[in-house]
């Protein structure tokens, strides 16, 4: 079974750049067309996804991430007594 | 048989009630335990009738309380969700072992599903048709209704996943009926059938000025974005937003309105905010929060000896109003706190907060001091709404248990 993998955040960043370029091109001819509006909507969707991914990365604590995988190590052991 | 769990914790313990019945023979045992249910199915334990333990439990069926949260993308839905799930205790996490790009969040009591998962057109499809995600034509309201209804009735569903990274509709994931289901997204109150399923609804109303300031904060660091691209994106989505998203606020039981401050003349930085909590009157199980005296119109500046405020200070207002023809109560906070622990001073003057102990609002705010909005009205009112939803949930469950008992008697 293939494990699903989350898309890397920098890849989303690249997509944002690409989508902005595309939106600017699409809107050059007709700034009120459905295609133009849909293109900018895509920019918004990708920007939101990029910011969520970035936030998730920022929130993660290196020690906590390590301890999730290695709870038995000395730096991770906690006792409830 | 109904699956039953008896909770010893004080919170959310109301889905099973224990009491001595009035109409049974008390020949053998005085002690009898009765659990009430909505499912009208008793499972009798014990062999002779004299000491029959009637165990009927708050089963998972017909127990789910459904909450709707509407807001535009990038308007702090996820922060609100984190505050809400925190009130119920336990962290909300994506489903384990599933699609890593799943939008669902699950905690012990609450499941949050993102309505983007009900897109009928994927990203390419929308581009071909020239419609935005805000357009009803890009969304499958029939499926949304069917699945939300099924979950409310206690039936697990296979819900599609809209992948925000790839823009494709991924294979579905299993959603089991939780105690509280939150549906968040652009259209929770758009379709009247879905709207009727909601036990409570919230709309996050971010004014254009603030939305612009927030998106600059969010996107300016991002490569490719410029002031022009942010402006263009907001402008392009505006007609659809005004046609399909904004009108939903008339149906909301609570609206959190975020506006630029009035304490600084001509401020458009969007850093200091005026936040209004608009609460509908006469909603079942929901009694609005008030300041000092219910029904009066009050303006209050708490700054002074007991609360440290630097420029521009803090100003509260409260009063009755009408909103889309409905009678509402509005609590407003303009400005921001310098020291979060002094929020207790404000909390002690607000009534009907549905807290379980004195200082719970302040405690919740301190717990998440790093979340956006923790020093202004957005965090305060989101936390209050979270407490109101907990109260609403507990009342609904208690009432259902009572009606089930009445039906049996």
Coordinates of C-alpha atoms in Angstrom, one line a residue:
Chain A
X1 CA 0.0 0.0 0.0
X2 CA 1.3 3.4 -0.9
X3 CA 1.3 5.9 1.9
X4 CA -0.3 9.2 0.9
X5 CA 2.1 12.1 1.2
X6 CA 1.2 15.7 1.9
X7 CA 2.4 18.2 -0.8
X8 CA 5.4 20.2 0.3
X9 CA 4.7 23.8 1.2
X10 CA 7.3 25.3 -1.2
X11 CA 5.5 23.5 -4.0
X12 CA 2.3 25.4 -3.1
X13 CA 4.3 28.6 -3.1
X14 CA 5.4 27.9 -6.7
X15 CA 1.8 27.2 -7.6
X16 CA 0.8 30.6 -6.1
X17 CA 3.3 32.4 -8.3
X18 CA 2.1 30.4 -11.3
X19 CA -1.6 31.1 -10.7
X20 CA -1.0 34.8 -10.3
X21 CA 0.8 35.0 -13.6
X22 CA -2.0 33.0 -15.2
X23 CA -4.7 35.2 -13.7
X24 CA -2.9 38.4 -14.9
X25 CA -2.7 36.9 -18.4
X26 CA -6.3 35.7 -18.5
X27 CA -7.6 39.1 -17.3
X28 CA -5.5 41.1 -19.8
X29 CA -8.2 40.6 -22.4
X30 CA -11.4 40.9 -20.4
X31 CA -11.2 41.8 -16.7
X32 CA -14.8 41.0 -16.1
X33 CA -15.1 37.6 -17.8
X34 CA -15.9 34.4 -15.9
X35 CA -12.4 33.0 -16.7
X36 CA -10.7 36.0 -15.2
X37 CA -12.8 35.8 -12.0
X38 CA -12.2 32.0 -11.7
X39 CA -8.5 32.6 -12.2
X40 CA -8.3 35.1 -9.3
X41 CA -10.4 32.7 -7.2
X42 CA -7.8 30.1 -7.8
X43 CA -5.1 32.5 -6.6
X44 CA -7.1 33.1 -3.4
X45 CA -7.6 29.4 -2.8
X46 CA -3.9 28.6 -3.2
X47 CA -2.8 31.6 -1.1
X48 CA -5.0 30.4 1.7
X49 CA -3.6 26.8 1.4
X50 CA 0.0 28.2 1.4
X51 CA -0.6 30.3 4.5
X52 CA -2.2 27.3 6.3
X53 CA 0.7 25.1 5.4
X54 CA 3.2 27.8 6.6
X55 CA 1.3 28.2 9.8
X56 CA 1.4 24.5 10.4
X57 CA 5.1 24.4 9.9
X58 CA 5.6 27.4 12.2
X59 CA 3.5 25.8 15.0
X60 CA 5.4 22.6 15.0
X61 CA 8.0 22.3 17.8
X62 CA 11.2 20.4 16.8
X63 CA 11.4 18.6 20.1
X64 CA 7.7 17.7 20.2
X65 CA 7.9 16.3 16.7
X66 CA 10.9 14.2 17.7
X67 CA 9.2 13.0 20.9
X68 CA 6.1 11.9 19.0
X69 CA 8.3 9.3 17.2
X70 CA 10.7 8.6 20.1
X71 CA 8.8 8.8 23.4
X72 CA 11.2 6.5 25.1
X73 CA 14.3 8.6 24.8
X74 CA 15.7 10.5 27.8
X75 CA 14.7 13.9 26.6
X76 CA 11.1 12.9 25.9
X77 CA 10.1 10.7 28.9
X78 CA 7.4 12.2 31.1
X79 CA 5.8 10.6 34.1
X80 CA 2.4 11.2 35.5
X81 CA 2.6 10.5 39.2
Chain B
X1 CA -28.5 -2.1 22.0
X2 CA -27.6 1.4 22.4
X3 CA -23.9 1.9 23.2
X4 CA -23.5 3.8 26.4
X5 CA -20.7 5.6 28.0
X6 CA -21.1 7.2 31.4
X7 CA -18.9 10.2 31.8
X8 CA -17.5 11.2 35.2
X9 CA -16.2 14.5 34.0
X10 CA -18.3 17.5 34.7
X11 CA -18.3 18.8 31.2
X12 CA -20.7 17.3 28.7
X13 CA -21.9 14.7 31.1
X14 CA -25.5 15.3 30.3
X15 CA -26.0 12.7 27.6
X16 CA -26.8 10.1 30.2
X17 CA -29.0 10.9 33.2
X18 CA -29.3 8.8 36.2
X19 CA -32.3 8.9 38.4
X20 CA -34.7 6.7 40.3
X21 CA -37.9 6.0 38.5
X22 CA -41.2 6.8 39.9
X23 CA -43.4 4.1 38.5
X24 CA -41.6 0.9 39.4
X25 CA -42.0 -1.6 42.1
X26 CA -39.4 -1.0 44.8
X27 CA -39.6 -4.4 46.2
X28 CA -36.1 -5.6 46.1
X29 CA -33.7 -2.9 45.5
X30 CA -34.1 0.7 46.2
X31 CA -31.2 1.5 44.0
X32 CA -32.2 1.6 40.3
X33 CA -30.3 3.1 37.6
X34 CA -32.1 4.5 34.6
X35 CA -30.5 5.9 31.6
X36 CA -32.8 7.8 29.3
X37 CA -32.6 7.6 25.6
X38 CA -33.9 9.2 22.5
X39 CA -34.0 5.9 20.7
X40 CA -37.0 4.5 22.7
X41 CA -35.4 1.2 22.9
X42 CA -34.9 -0.3 26.3
X43 CA -32.5 -3.0 26.9
X44 CA -33.5 -4.8 30.0
X45 CA -30.9 -6.3 32.2
X46 CA -31.6 -8.6 35.2
X47 CA -33.8 -11.7 35.1
X48 CA -36.8 -10.9 37.3
X49 CA -39.0 -7.9 37.1
X50 CA -38.4 -6.9 40.7
X51 CA -34.9 -5.7 40.1
X52 CA -34.9 -4.7 36.5
X53 CA -32.2 -2.3 35.6
X54 CA -33.6 -0.4 32.7
X55 CA -30.6 0.8 30.8
X56 CA -31.6 3.1 28.0
X57 CA -28.8 5.3 27.0
X58 CA -28.2 8.4 25.0
X59 CA -27.2 6.5 22.0
X60 CA -25.3 8.0 19.2
X61 CA -28.5 8.2 17.1
X62 CA -30.2 11.5 16.9
X63 CA -27.7 13.0 19.3
X64 CA -25.5 15.1 17.0
X65 CA -25.9 18.8 17.4
X66 CA -25.0 20.6 14.2
X67 CA -23.4 24.1 14.2
X68 CA -22.8 26.1 11.0
X69 CA -20.0 28.6 10.6
X70 CA -19.9 30.8 7.6
X71 CA -17.0 33.0 6.5
X72 CA -14.9 34.0 3.5
X73 CA -11.6 32.3 3.1
X74 CA -8.8 33.9 5.0
X75 CA -11.1 35.4 7.6
X76 CA -10.0 33.5 10.6
X77 CA -12.3 30.5 10.4
X78 CA -9.5 28.2 11.5
X79 CA -8.6 30.3 14.5
X80 CA -12.3 30.3 15.6
X81 CA -12.4 26.6 15.1
X82 CA -9.4 26.1 17.4
X83 CA -10.9 28.3 20.1
X84 CA -14.2 26.5 19.8
X85 CA -12.8 23.0 20.1
X86 CA -10.6 24.1 23.0
X87 CA -13.7 25.1 25.0
X88 CA -14.9 21.4 24.7
X89 CA -11.4 20.2 25.7
X90 CA -9.0 18.1 23.8
X91 CA -7.1 19.1 20.7
X92 CA -8.7 18.8 17.3
X93 CA -6.6 16.8 14.8
X94 CA -6.9 15.6 11.3
X95 CA -8.2 11.9 10.9
X96 CA -5.4 9.5 11.7
X97 CA -3.9 7.5 8.8
X98 CA -6.1 9.0 6.2
X99 CA -5.5 11.5 3.4
X100 CA -2.9 14.0 4.7
X101 CA -4.7 16.8 2.8
X102 CA -8.0 16.1 4.5
X103 CA -9.8 19.2 5.7
X104 CA -11.6 17.5 8.6
X105 CA -10.6 18.0 12.2
X106 CA -11.7 15.5 14.9
X107 CA -11.6 15.8 18.7
X108 CA -13.3 13.8 21.4
X109 CA -16.6 15.7 21.1
X110 CA -16.4 17.7 18.0
X111 CA -15.9 17.0 14.3
X112 CA -15.3 19.9 12.0
X113 CA -15.9 19.4 8.3
X114 CA -15.0 21.9 5.6
X115 CA -17.8 22.5 3.1
X116 CA -15.3 22.9 0.3
X117 CA -15.5 19.1 0.3
X118 CA -18.9 19.4 -1.4
X119 CA -17.5 21.2 -4.5
X120 CA -19.2 19.7 -7.5
X121 CA -16.6 21.2 -9.8
X122 CA -12.9 20.9 -9.1
X123 CA -10.4 23.6 -9.9
X124 CA -10.2 22.8 -13.6
X125 CA -13.9 22.4 -13.9
X126 CA -14.5 25.9 -12.4
X127 CA -12.0 27.4 -14.7
X128 CA -13.6 25.8 -17.8
X129 CA -17.1 27.0 -16.7
X130 CA -15.8 30.4 -15.6
X131 CA -17.3 30.2 -12.1
X132 CA -15.7 30.7 -8.7
X133 CA -16.0 28.5 -5.6
X134 CA -18.4 31.0 -4.2
X135 CA -20.9 30.3 -7.0
X136 CA -23.7 27.8 -6.0
X137 CA -23.2 26.1 -9.3
X138 CA -19.8 24.9 -8.1
X139 CA -21.3 23.2 -5.1
X140 CA -23.4 20.1 -4.6
X141 CA -26.0 21.1 -2.1
X142 CA -28.0 17.9 -2.5
X143 CA -25.1 15.8 -1.3
X144 CA -24.3 18.3 1.5
X145 CA -27.9 18.1 2.7
X146 CA -28.1 14.3 2.5
X147 CA -24.8 13.8 4.4
X148 CA -25.3 16.4 7.1
X149 CA -28.8 14.9 7.7
X150 CA -27.4 11.4 7.8
X151 CA -24.8 12.4 10.4
X152 CA -27.4 14.2 12.4
X153 CA -29.5 11.0 12.4
X154 CA -26.5 9.0 13.6
X155 CA -25.4 7.5 10.4
X156 CA -21.8 7.5 9.3
X157 CA -21.1 8.8 5.8
X158 CA -18.4 8.6 3.1
X159 CA -17.6 12.3 2.5
X160 CA -15.6 13.4 -0.5
X161 CA -12.3 15.4 0.1
X162 CA -11.6 18.5 -1.8
X163 CA -7.8 18.8 -2.0
X164 CA -6.8 22.5 -1.7
X165 CA -3.3 21.8 -2.9
X166 CA -4.0 19.9 -6.0
X167 CA -7.5 21.3 -6.6
X168 CA -8.9 17.9 -7.2
X169 CA -11.7 15.8 -5.5
X170 CA -9.9 13.0 -3.7
X171 CA -11.5 9.7 -2.7
X172 CA -13.9 10.0 0.2
X173 CA -13.2 9.6 3.9
X174 CA -15.5 8.0 6.6
X175 CA -17.1 10.5 9.0
X176 CA -18.7 9.1 12.1
X177 CA -21.5 11.0 13.9
X178 CA -19.9 13.0 16.6
X179 CA -21.5 14.8 19.6
X180 CA -21.1 18.1 17.9
X181 CA -20.7 18.5 14.1
X182 CA -19.4 21.8 12.9
X183 CA -19.8 22.6 9.2
X184 CA -17.6 25.5 8.2
X185 CA -17.2 27.1 4.9
X186 CA -18.7 29.5 2.4
X187 CA -22.2 28.2 2.2
X188 CA -23.5 26.6 5.5
X189 CA -26.7 28.7 5.5
X190 CA -27.2 29.0 1.7
X191 CA -29.4 26.0 1.1
X192 CA -32.7 26.1 3.1
X193 CA -32.7 22.4 3.7
X194 CA -29.2 22.5 5.2
X195 CA -30.1 25.6 7.1
X196 CA -33.0 23.9 8.8
X197 CA -30.6 21.2 10.1
X198 CA -28.5 23.7 12.0
X199 CA -29.0 24.0 15.7
X200 CA -26.9 27.1 15.8
X201 CA -25.3 29.3 13.1
X202 CA -22.5 31.8 13.2
X203 CA -21.4 34.3 10.5
X204 CA -18.0 36.0 10.6
X205 CA -18.4 39.3 8.9
X206 CA -15.1 41.0 8.1
X207 CA -15.4 44.5 6.6
X208 CA -13.7 45.2 3.3
X209 CA -11.0 47.4 4.9
X210 CA -10.1 44.8 7.5
X211 CA -10.2 42.0 5.0
X212 CA -7.8 43.9 2.8
X213 CA -5.4 44.5 5.7
X214 CA -5.5 40.9 6.8
X215 CA -4.8 39.6 3.3
X216 CA -1.9 41.9 2.9
X217 CA -0.5 40.5 6.2
X218 CA -1.1 37.0 5.0
X219 CA 0.1 37.3 1.4
X220 CA 2.7 40.0 1.1
X221 CA 5.5 37.7 2.4
X222 CA 4.4 35.1 -0.3
X223 CA 6.3 35.1 -3.5
X224 CA 4.6 36.5 -6.6
X225 CA 2.1 38.5 -4.6
X226 CA 2.0 42.3 -4.8
X227 CA -0.4 44.9 -3.5
X228 CA -2.0 44.8 -7.0
X229 CA -2.5 41.1 -7.1
X230 CA -4.1 41.1 -3.6
X231 CA -6.4 43.9 -4.6
X232 CA -7.3 42.2 -7.9
X233 CA -8.1 38.9 -6.2
X234 CA -10.4 40.6 -3.7
X235 CA -12.1 42.7 -6.4
X236 CA -12.7 39.8 -8.7
X237 CA -14.4 37.7 -6.1
X238 CA -16.5 40.6 -4.7
X239 CA -19.6 40.2 -7.0
X240 CA -20.0 36.6 -6.1
X241 CA -19.3 37.2 -2.5
X242 CA -22.0 39.8 -2.3
X243 CA -24.5 37.8 -4.3
X244 CA -24.1 34.4 -2.5
X245 CA -22.1 34.6 0.7
X246 CA -22.9 37.9 2.4
X247 CA -26.8 37.4 2.4
X248 CA -26.4 34.4 4.6
X249 CA -25.7 36.6 7.6
X250 CA -29.4 37.4 7.9
X251 CA -30.0 33.8 9.0
X252 CA -27.2 33.6 11.5
X253 CA -28.0 33.3 15.3
X254 CA -24.7 35.2 16.0
X255 CA -22.7 37.5 13.8
X256 CA -19.2 38.6 14.7
X257 CA -18.6 41.8 12.8
X258 CA -15.0 43.1 12.5
X259 CA -14.6 46.8 11.6
X260 CA -11.9 49.4 11.6
X261 CA -11.5 51.2 15.0
X262 CA -13.3 54.4 15.7
X263 CA -10.9 55.4 18.5
X264 CA -8.3 56.6 16.0
X265 CA -9.7 59.0 13.3
X266 CA -9.2 57.8 9.8
X267 CA -7.4 54.6 10.8
X268 CA -7.1 52.1 8.0
X269 CA -4.1 50.0 9.2
X270 CA -6.5 47.3 10.4
X271 CA -4.4 46.6 13.5
X272 CA -6.8 48.0 16.0
X273 CA -10.3 46.6 15.6
X274 CA -13.9 47.4 16.5
X275 CA -15.6 44.0 16.9
X276 CA -19.4 43.6 17.4
X277 CA -21.1 40.5 18.6
X278 CA -24.6 40.6 17.2
X279 CA -26.9 38.1 19.0
X280 CA -30.3 37.1 17.8
X281 CA -33.1 37.3 20.5
X282 CA -35.5 34.5 21.0
X283 CA -33.3 31.7 19.8
X284 CA -33.9 28.4 21.6
X285 CA -31.3 27.6 24.2
X286 CA -29.3 30.8 23.5
X287 CA -29.5 33.7 25.9
X288 CA -27.4 36.7 24.7
X289 CA -24.5 38.1 26.7
X290 CA -25.0 41.5 28.1
X291 CA -23.1 44.3 29.9
X292 CA -24.3 45.5 33.3
X293 CA -28.0 45.7 32.7
X294 CA -29.9 43.6 30.2
X295 CA -31.8 45.6 27.6
X296 CA -30.3 49.0 28.4
X297 CA -28.0 51.0 26.1
X298 CA -24.6 51.4 27.6
X299 CA -21.2 52.8 26.7
X300 CA -18.3 51.9 29.0
X301 CA -14.6 52.8 29.0
X302 CA -13.0 50.4 31.5
X303 CA -9.6 52.1 31.4
X304 CA -8.5 53.7 34.6
X305 CA -7.1 52.5 37.9
X306 CA -8.2 48.9 37.4
X307 CA -7.2 48.3 33.8
X308 CA -4.0 49.4 32.1
X309 CA -4.7 50.8 28.7
X310 CA -2.3 52.6 26.4
X311 CA -3.4 54.6 23.4
X312 CA -6.0 54.4 22.0
X313 CA -7.7 52.6 24.9
X314 CA -10.7 50.4 25.1
X315 CA -14.3 51.1 24.7
X316 CA -17.3 48.8 25.2
X317 CA -20.9 49.3 24.1
X318 CA -24.0 47.3 24.6
X319 CA -27.6 47.7 23.5
X320 CA -30.6 46.4 21.7
X321 CA -30.8 46.8 17.9
X322 CA -32.5 45.4 14.8
X323 CA -30.6 43.4 12.3
X324 CA -32.3 42.3 9.0
X325 CA -35.6 42.7 10.7
X326 CA -34.7 40.7 13.7
X327 CA -34.4 41.8 17.3
X328 CA -30.8 41.5 18.4
X329 CA -28.5 42.4 21.3
X330 CA -25.2 43.9 20.4
X331 CA -22.0 43.9 22.5
X332 CA -19.2 45.8 21.0
X333 CA -15.5 46.2 21.9
X334 CA -13.2 48.7 20.3
X335 CA -9.5 48.8 21.0
X336 CA -7.1 46.2 22.4
X337 CA -5.8 44.8 25.7
X338 CA -2.3 45.5 26.8
X339 CA -2.3 42.8 29.5
X340 CA -4.4 39.8 28.8
X341 CA -4.8 38.8 32.5
X342 CA -6.6 42.0 33.2
X343 CA -9.4 40.8 31.0
X344 CA -10.8 39.3 34.2
X345 CA -11.9 42.8 35.0
X346 CA -14.0 43.0 31.8
X347 CA -15.3 39.5 32.2
X348 CA -16.6 40.2 35.7
X349 CA -18.9 42.9 34.2
X350 CA -20.3 40.8 31.4
X351 CA -23.3 38.6 32.3
X352 CA -24.8 35.4 30.7
X353 CA -21.4 34.2 29.6
X354 CA -22.4 30.5 30.2
X355 CA -19.1 29.9 32.0
X356 CA -18.7 27.0 34.4
X357 CA -16.5 29.0 36.8
X358 CA -15.5 32.6 37.4
X359 CA -12.7 33.5 35.1
X360 CA -13.3 30.9 32.4
X361 CA -13.3 33.4 29.5
X362 CA -10.0 34.8 30.7
X363 CA -8.5 31.4 31.2
X364 CA -9.5 30.3 27.7
X365 CA -8.0 33.5 26.2
X366 CA -4.8 33.0 28.2
X367 CA -4.6 29.4 27.0
X368 CA -4.3 30.6 23.5
X369 CA -2.6 33.9 23.9
X370 CA -0.6 33.2 20.7
X371 CA -3.6 32.9 18.4
X372 CA -4.4 35.9 16.2
X373 CA -6.9 38.3 17.8
X374 CA -6.2 37.3 21.4
X375 CA -5.7 40.9 22.5
X376 CA -8.9 42.3 20.9
X377 CA -12.6 41.7 20.5
X378 CA -12.3 38.9 17.9
X379 CA -10.7 36.5 20.4
X380 CA -13.0 37.6 23.2
X381 CA -16.2 37.2 21.3
X382 CA -15.1 34.0 19.6
X383 CA -14.4 32.5 23.0
X384 CA -17.8 33.7 24.3
X385 CA -19.6 32.2 21.4
X386 CA -17.7 28.9 22.1
X387 CA -19.0 28.9 25.6
X388 CA -22.5 29.7 24.4
X389 CA -22.3 26.7 22.0
X390 CA -21.2 24.4 24.9
X391 CA -24.2 25.6 26.9
X392 CA -26.6 25.2 23.9
X393 CA -25.3 21.7 23.4
X394 CA -25.8 20.7 27.0
X395 CA -29.3 22.1 27.0
X396 CA -30.3 20.3 23.8
X397 CA -29.1 17.0 25.0
X398 CA -30.8 17.4 28.4
X399 CA -34.1 18.3 26.7
X400 CA -33.9 15.4 24.3
X401 CA -33.4 13.1 27.3
X402 CA -36.4 14.6 29.0
X403 CA -38.7 14.2 25.9
X404 CA -37.6 10.6 25.5
X405 CA -38.6 9.9 29.1
X406 CA -41.9 11.7 28.6
X407 CA -42.6 9.6 25.5
X408 CA -42.1 6.5 27.5
X409 CA -44.2 7.4 30.5

